[in-house]
PDB file of C-alpha atoms in Angstrom:
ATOM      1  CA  UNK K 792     -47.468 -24.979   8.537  1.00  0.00           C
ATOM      2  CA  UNK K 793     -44.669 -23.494   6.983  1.00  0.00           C
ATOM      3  CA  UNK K 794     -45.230 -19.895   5.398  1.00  0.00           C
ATOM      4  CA  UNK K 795     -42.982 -20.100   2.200  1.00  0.00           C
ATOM      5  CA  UNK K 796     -41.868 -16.578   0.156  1.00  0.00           C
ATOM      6  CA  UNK K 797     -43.544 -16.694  -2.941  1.00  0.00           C
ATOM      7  CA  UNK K 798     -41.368 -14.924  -5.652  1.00  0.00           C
ATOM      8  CA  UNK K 799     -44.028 -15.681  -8.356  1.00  0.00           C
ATOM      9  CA  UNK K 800     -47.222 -16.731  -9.097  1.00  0.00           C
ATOM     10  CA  UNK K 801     -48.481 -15.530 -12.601  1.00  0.00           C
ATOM     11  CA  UNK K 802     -50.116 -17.410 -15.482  1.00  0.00           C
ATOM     12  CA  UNK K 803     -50.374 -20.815 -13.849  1.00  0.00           C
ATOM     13  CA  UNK K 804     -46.928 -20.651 -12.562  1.00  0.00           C
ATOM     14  CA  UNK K 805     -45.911 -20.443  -8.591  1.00  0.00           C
ATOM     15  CA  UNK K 806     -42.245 -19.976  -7.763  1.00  0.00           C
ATOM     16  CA  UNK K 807     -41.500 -20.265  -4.453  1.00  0.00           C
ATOM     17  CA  UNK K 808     -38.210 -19.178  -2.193  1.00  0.00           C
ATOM     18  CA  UNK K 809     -37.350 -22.869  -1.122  1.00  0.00           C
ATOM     19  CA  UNK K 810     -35.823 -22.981   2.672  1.00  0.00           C
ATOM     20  CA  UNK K 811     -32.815 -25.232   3.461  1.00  0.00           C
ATOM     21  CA  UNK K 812     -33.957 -28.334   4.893  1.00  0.00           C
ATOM     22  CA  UNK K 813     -36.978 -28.957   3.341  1.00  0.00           C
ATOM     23  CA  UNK K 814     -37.722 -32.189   1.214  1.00  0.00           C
ATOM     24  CA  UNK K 815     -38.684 -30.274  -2.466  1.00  0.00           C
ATOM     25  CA  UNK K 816     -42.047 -32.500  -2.728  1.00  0.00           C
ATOM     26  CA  UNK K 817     -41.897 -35.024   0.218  1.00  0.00           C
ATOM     27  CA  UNK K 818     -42.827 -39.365  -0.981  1.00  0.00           C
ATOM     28  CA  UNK K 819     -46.505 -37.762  -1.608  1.00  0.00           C
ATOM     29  CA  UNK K 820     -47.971 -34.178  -2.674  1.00  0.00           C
ATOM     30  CA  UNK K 821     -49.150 -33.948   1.145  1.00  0.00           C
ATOM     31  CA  UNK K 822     -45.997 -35.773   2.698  1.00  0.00           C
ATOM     32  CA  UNK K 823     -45.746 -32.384   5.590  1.00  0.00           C
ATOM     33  CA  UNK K 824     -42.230 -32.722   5.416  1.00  0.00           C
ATOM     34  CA  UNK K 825     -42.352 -31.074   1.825  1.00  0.00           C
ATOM     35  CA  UNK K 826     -42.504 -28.156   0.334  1.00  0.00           C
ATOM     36  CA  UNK K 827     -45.376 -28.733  -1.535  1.00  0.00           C
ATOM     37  CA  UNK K 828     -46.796 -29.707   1.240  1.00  0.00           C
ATOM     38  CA  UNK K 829     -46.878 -26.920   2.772  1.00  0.00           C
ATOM     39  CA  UNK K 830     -47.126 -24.348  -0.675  1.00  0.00           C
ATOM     40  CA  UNK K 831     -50.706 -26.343  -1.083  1.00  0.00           C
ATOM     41  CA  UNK K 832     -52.070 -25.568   2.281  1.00  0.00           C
ATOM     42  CA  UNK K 833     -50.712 -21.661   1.623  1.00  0.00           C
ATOM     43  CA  UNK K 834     -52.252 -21.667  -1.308  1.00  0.00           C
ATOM     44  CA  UNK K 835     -55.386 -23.585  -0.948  1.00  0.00           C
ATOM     45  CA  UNK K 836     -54.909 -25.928  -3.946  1.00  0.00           C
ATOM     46  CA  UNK K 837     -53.365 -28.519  -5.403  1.00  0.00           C
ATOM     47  CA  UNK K 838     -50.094 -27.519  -7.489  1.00  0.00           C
ATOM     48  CA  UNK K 839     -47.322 -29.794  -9.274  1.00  0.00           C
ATOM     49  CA  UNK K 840     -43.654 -29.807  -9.038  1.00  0.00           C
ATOM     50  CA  UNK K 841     -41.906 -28.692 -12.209  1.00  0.00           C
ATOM     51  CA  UNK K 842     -38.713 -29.520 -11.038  1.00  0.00           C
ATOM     52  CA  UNK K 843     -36.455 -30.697  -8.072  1.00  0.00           C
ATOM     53  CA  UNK K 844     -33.995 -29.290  -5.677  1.00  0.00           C
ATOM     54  CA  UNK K 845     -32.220 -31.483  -2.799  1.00  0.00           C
ATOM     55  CA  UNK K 846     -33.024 -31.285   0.347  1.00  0.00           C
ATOM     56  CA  UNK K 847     -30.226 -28.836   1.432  1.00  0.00           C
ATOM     57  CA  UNK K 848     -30.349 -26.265  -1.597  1.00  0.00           C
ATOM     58  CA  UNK K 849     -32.497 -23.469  -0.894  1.00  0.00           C
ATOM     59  CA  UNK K 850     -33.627 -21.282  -3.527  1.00  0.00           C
ATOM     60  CA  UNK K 851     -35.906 -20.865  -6.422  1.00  0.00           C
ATOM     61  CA  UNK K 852     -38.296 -23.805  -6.990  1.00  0.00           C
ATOM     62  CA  UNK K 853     -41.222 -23.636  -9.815  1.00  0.00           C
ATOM     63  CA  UNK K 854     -44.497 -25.409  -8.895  1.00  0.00           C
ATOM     64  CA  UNK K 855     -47.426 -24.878 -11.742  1.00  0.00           C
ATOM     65  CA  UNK K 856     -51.431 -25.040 -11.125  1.00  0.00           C
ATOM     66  CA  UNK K 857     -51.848 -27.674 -13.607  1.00  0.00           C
ATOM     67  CA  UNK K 858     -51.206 -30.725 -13.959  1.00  0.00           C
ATOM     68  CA  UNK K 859     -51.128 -30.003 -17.799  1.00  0.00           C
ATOM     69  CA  UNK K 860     -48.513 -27.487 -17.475  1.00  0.00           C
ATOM     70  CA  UNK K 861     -45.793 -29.901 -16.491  1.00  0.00           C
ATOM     71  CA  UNK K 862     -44.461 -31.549 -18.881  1.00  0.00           C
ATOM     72  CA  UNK K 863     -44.340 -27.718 -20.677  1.00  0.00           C
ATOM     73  CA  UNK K 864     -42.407 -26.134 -17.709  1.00  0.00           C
ATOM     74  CA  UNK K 865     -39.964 -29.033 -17.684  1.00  0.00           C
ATOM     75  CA  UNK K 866     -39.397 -28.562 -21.147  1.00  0.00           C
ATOM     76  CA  UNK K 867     -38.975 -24.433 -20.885  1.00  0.00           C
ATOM     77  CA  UNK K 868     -36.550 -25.417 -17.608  1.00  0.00           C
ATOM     78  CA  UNK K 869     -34.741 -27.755 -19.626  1.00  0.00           C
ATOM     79  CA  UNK K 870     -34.431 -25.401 -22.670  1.00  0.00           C
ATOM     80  CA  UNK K 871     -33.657 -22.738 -20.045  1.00  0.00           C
ATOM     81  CA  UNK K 872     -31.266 -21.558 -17.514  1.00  0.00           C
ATOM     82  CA  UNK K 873     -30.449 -22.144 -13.750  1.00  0.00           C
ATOM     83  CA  UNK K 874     -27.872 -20.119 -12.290  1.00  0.00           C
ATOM     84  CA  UNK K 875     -26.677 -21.599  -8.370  1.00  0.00           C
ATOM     85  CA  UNK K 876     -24.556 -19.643  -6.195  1.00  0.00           C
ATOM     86  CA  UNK K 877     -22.147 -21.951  -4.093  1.00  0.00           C
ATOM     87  CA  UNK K 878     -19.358 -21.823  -1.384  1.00  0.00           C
ATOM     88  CA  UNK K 879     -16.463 -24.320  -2.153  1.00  0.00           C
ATOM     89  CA  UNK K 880     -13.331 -25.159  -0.980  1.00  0.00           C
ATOM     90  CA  UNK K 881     -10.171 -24.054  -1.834  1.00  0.00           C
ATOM     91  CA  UNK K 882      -9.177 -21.727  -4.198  1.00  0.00           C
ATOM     92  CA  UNK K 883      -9.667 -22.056  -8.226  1.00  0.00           C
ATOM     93  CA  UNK K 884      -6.807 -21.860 -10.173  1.00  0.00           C
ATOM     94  CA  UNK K 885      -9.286 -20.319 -12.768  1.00  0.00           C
ATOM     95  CA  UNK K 886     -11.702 -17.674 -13.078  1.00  0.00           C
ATOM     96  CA  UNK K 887     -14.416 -19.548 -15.800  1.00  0.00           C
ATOM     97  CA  UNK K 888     -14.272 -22.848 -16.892  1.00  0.00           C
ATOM     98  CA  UNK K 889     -16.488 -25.231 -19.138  1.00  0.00           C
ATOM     99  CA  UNK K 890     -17.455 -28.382 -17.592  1.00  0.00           C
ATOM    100  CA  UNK K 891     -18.354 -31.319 -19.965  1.00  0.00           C
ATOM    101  CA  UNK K 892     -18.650 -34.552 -17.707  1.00  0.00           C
ATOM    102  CA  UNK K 893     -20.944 -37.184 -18.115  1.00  0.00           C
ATOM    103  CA  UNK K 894     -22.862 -38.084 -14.306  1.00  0.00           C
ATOM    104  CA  UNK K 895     -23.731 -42.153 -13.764  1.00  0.00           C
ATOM    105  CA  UNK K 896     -25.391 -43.392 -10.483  1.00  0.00           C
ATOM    106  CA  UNK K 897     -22.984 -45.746  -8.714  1.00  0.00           C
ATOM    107  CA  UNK K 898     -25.104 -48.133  -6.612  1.00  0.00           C
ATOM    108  CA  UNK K 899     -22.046 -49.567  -4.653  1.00  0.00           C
ATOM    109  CA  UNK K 900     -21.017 -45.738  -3.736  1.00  0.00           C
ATOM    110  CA  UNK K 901     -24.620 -44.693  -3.989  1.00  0.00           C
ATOM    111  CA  UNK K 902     -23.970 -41.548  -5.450  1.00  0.00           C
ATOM    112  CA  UNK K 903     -23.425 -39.827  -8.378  1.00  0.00           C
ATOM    113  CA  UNK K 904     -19.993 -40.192 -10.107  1.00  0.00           C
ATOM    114  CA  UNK K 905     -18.409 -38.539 -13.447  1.00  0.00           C
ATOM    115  CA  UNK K 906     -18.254 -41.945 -15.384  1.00  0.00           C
ATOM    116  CA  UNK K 907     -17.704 -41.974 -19.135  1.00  0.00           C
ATOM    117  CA  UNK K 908     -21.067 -43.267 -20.661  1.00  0.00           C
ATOM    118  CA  UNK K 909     -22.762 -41.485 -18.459  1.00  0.00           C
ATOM    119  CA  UNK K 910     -25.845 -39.148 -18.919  1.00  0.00           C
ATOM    120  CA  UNK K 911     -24.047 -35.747 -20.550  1.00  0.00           C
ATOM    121  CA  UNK K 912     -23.657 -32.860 -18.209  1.00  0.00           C
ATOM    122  CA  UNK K 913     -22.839 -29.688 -18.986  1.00  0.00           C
ATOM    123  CA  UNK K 914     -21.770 -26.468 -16.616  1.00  0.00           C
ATOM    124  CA  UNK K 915     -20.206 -23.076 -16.100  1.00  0.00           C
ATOM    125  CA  UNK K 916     -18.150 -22.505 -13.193  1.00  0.00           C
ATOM    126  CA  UNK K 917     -17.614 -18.770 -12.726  1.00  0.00           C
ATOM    127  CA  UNK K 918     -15.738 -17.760  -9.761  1.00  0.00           C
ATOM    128  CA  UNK K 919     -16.493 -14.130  -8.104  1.00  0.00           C
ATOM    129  CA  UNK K 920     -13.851 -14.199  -5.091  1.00  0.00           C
ATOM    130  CA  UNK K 921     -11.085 -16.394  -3.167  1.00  0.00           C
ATOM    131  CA  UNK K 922     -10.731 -15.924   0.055  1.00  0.00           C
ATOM    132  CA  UNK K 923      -8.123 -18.035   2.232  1.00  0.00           C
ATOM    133  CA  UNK K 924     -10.476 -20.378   3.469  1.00  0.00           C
ATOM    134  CA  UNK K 925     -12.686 -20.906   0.454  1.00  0.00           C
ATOM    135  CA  UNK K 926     -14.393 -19.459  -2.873  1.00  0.00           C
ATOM    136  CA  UNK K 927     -17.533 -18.253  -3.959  1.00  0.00           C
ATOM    137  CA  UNK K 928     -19.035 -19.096  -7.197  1.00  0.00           C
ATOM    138  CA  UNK K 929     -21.736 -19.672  -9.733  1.00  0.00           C
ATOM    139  CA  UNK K 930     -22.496 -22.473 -11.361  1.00  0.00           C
ATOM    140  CA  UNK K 931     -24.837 -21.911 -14.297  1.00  0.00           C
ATOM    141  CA  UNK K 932     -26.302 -25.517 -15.314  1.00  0.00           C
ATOM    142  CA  UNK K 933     -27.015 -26.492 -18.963  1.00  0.00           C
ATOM    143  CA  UNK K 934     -28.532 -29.872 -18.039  1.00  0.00           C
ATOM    144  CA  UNK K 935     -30.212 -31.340 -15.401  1.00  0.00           C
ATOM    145  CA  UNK K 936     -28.796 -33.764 -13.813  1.00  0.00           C
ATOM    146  CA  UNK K 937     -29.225 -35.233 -10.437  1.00  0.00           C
ATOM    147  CA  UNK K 938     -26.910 -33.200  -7.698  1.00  0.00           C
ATOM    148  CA  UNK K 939     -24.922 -32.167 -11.078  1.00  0.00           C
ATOM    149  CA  UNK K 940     -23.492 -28.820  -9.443  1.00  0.00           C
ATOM    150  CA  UNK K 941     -22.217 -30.976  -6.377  1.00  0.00           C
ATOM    151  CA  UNK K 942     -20.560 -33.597  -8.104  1.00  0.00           C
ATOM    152  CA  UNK K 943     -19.104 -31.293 -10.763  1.00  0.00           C
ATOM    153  CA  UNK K 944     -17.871 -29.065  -8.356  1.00  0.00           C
ATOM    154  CA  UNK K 945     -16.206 -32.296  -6.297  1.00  0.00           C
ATOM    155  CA  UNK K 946     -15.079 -33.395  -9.748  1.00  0.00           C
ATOM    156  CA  UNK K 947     -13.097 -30.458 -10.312  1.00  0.00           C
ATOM    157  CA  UNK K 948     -11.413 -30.776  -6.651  1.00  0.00           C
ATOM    158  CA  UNK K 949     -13.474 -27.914  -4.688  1.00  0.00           C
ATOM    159  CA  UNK K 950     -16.847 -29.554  -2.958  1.00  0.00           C
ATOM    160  CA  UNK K 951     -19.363 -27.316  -1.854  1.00  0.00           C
ATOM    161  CA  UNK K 952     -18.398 -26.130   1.771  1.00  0.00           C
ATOM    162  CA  UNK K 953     -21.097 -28.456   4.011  1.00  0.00           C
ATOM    163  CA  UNK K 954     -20.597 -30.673   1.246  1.00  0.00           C
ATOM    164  CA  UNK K 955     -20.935 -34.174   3.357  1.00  0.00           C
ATOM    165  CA  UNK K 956     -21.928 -36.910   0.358  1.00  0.00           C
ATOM    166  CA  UNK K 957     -19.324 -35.914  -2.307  1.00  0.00           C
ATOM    167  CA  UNK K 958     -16.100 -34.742   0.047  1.00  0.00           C
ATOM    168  CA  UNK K 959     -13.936 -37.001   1.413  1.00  0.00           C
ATOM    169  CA  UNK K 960     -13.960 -36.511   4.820  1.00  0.00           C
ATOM    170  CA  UNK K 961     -17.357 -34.793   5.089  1.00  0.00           C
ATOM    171  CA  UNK K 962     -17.318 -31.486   5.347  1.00  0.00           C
ATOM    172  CA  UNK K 963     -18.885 -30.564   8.797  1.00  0.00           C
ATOM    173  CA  UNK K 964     -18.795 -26.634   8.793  1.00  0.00           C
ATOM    174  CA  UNK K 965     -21.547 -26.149   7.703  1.00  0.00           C
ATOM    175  CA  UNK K 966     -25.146 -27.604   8.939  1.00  0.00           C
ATOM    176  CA  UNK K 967     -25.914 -27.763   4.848  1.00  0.00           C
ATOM    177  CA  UNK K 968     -24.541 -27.922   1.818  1.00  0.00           C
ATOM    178  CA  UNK K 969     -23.576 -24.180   0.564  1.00  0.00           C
ATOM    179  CA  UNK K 970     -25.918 -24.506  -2.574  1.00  0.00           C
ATOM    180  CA  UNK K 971     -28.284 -21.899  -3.446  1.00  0.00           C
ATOM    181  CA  UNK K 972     -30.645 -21.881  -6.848  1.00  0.00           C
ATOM    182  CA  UNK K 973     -30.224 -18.203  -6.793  1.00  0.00           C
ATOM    183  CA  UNK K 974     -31.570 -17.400 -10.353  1.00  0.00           C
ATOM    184  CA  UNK K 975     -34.055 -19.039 -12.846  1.00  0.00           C
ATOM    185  CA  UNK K 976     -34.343 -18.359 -16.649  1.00  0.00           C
ATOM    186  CA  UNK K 977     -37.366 -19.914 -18.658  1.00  0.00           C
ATOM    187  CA  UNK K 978     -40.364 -19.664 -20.263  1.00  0.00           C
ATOM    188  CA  UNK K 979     -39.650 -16.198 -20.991  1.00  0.00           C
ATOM    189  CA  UNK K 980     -39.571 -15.477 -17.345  1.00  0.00           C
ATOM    190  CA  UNK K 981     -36.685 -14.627 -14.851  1.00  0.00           C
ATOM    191  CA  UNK K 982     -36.936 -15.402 -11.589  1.00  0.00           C
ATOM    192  CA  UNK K 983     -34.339 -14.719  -8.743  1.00  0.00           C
ATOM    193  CA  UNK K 984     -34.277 -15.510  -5.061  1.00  0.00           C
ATOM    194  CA  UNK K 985     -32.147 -13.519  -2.127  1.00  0.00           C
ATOM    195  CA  UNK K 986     -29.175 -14.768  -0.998  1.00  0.00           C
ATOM    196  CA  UNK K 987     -30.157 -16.606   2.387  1.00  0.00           C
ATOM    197  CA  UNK K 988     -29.192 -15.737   5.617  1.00  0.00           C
ATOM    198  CA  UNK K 989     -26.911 -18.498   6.736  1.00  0.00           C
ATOM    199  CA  UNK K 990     -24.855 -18.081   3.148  1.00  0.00           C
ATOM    200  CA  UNK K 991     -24.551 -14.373   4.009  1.00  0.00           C
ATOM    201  CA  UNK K 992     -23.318 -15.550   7.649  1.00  0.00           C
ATOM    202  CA  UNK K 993     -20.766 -17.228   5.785  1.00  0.00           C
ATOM    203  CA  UNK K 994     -19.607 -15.148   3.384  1.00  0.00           C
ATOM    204  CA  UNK K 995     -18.848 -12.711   6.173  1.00  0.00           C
ATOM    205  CA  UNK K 996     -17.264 -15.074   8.159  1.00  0.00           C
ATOM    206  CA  UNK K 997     -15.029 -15.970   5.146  1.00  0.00           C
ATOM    207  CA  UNK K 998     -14.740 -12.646   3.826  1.00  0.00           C
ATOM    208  CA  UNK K 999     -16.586 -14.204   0.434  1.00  0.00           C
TER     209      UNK K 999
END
């Protein structure tokens, strides 16, 4: 079993620091390649996903106690605010920018695309240093979509560093994606989790 870092578990509600390479909920609540998984057998009972992260992005990830408290929590996310800290390449010729562009699943590609007619997607790209091999910034999300910070981030012409599904060629420096859900807002709770230790490798390396 996995030990995971809780970061919250109040009123129904278990946050959890989610490790890199970990599926967020696995094909089944006790699929033992997922997090949930593993939280349940911590825990000692059963708990529902509120939301998803891929399989890559460490960070926070909200799990509730009951199964009634799920479609509340993905409201209160959805009304709410999720902050990601990411490595990309290149360097921004901007220091904020607004990012209205509507996501569409290609099957031929099978990925996500920006596609007008799309599902709407909105984020804020912030970015807190350049460095001459990269950048480090935030994106804050104000939707939902599926792998939305990746393919916004690719859309504006700086993938996430590790990024191997939206860069073309893959990126191979890294063994992941450089995604982290570093800060939640919801609910009327705020939840944050460290910066982990192979994004802190990097930014050193990079001087990010």
């Amino acid at each position: 079993m996995i030990r995971l870092t809780i970061l919250h578990d109040a009123d129904g509600v278990v946050a959890v620091d989610k490790p890199p390479g970990l599926e967020a909920t696995g094909r089944t609540p006790d699929d033992p390649g997922g997090v949930q998984h593993h939280l349940q057998r911590q825990l000692r009972r059963p708990l529902w996903a509120a939301h998803q992260l891929d399989r890559d992005t460490s960070g926070v990830l909200i799990f509730v106690r009951r199964r009634s408290l799920v479609a509340r929590w993905q409201e209160a996310l959805a009304a709410g605010e999720k902050r990601y800290l990411a490595f990309v390449h290149g360097a921004p010729d901007f220091t904020r920018r607004e990012v209205d562009a509507p996501l569409a699943y290609d099957r031929g590609l099978r990925r996500w695309v920006v596609r007008e007619g799309g599902k709407a997607a909105r984020s804020t790209i912030e970015v807190t240093r350049v460095g001459a091999d990269g950048a480090r910034v935030h994106v804050t999300l104000h939707t939902g979509r599926t792998h939305q910070a990746r393919v916004h981030l690719a859309h504006l012409g700086h993938p996430l560093l590790g990024e191997r599904r939206y860069r073309e060629p893959p990126c191979e420096l890294l063994p992941r994606h450089a995604l982290h859900a570093e800060r939640v807002r919801a609910g009327g709770l705020t939840i944050t989790a460290p910066t982990p230790a192979d994004l802190e490798a990097l930014a050193r390396r990079l001087q990010l």
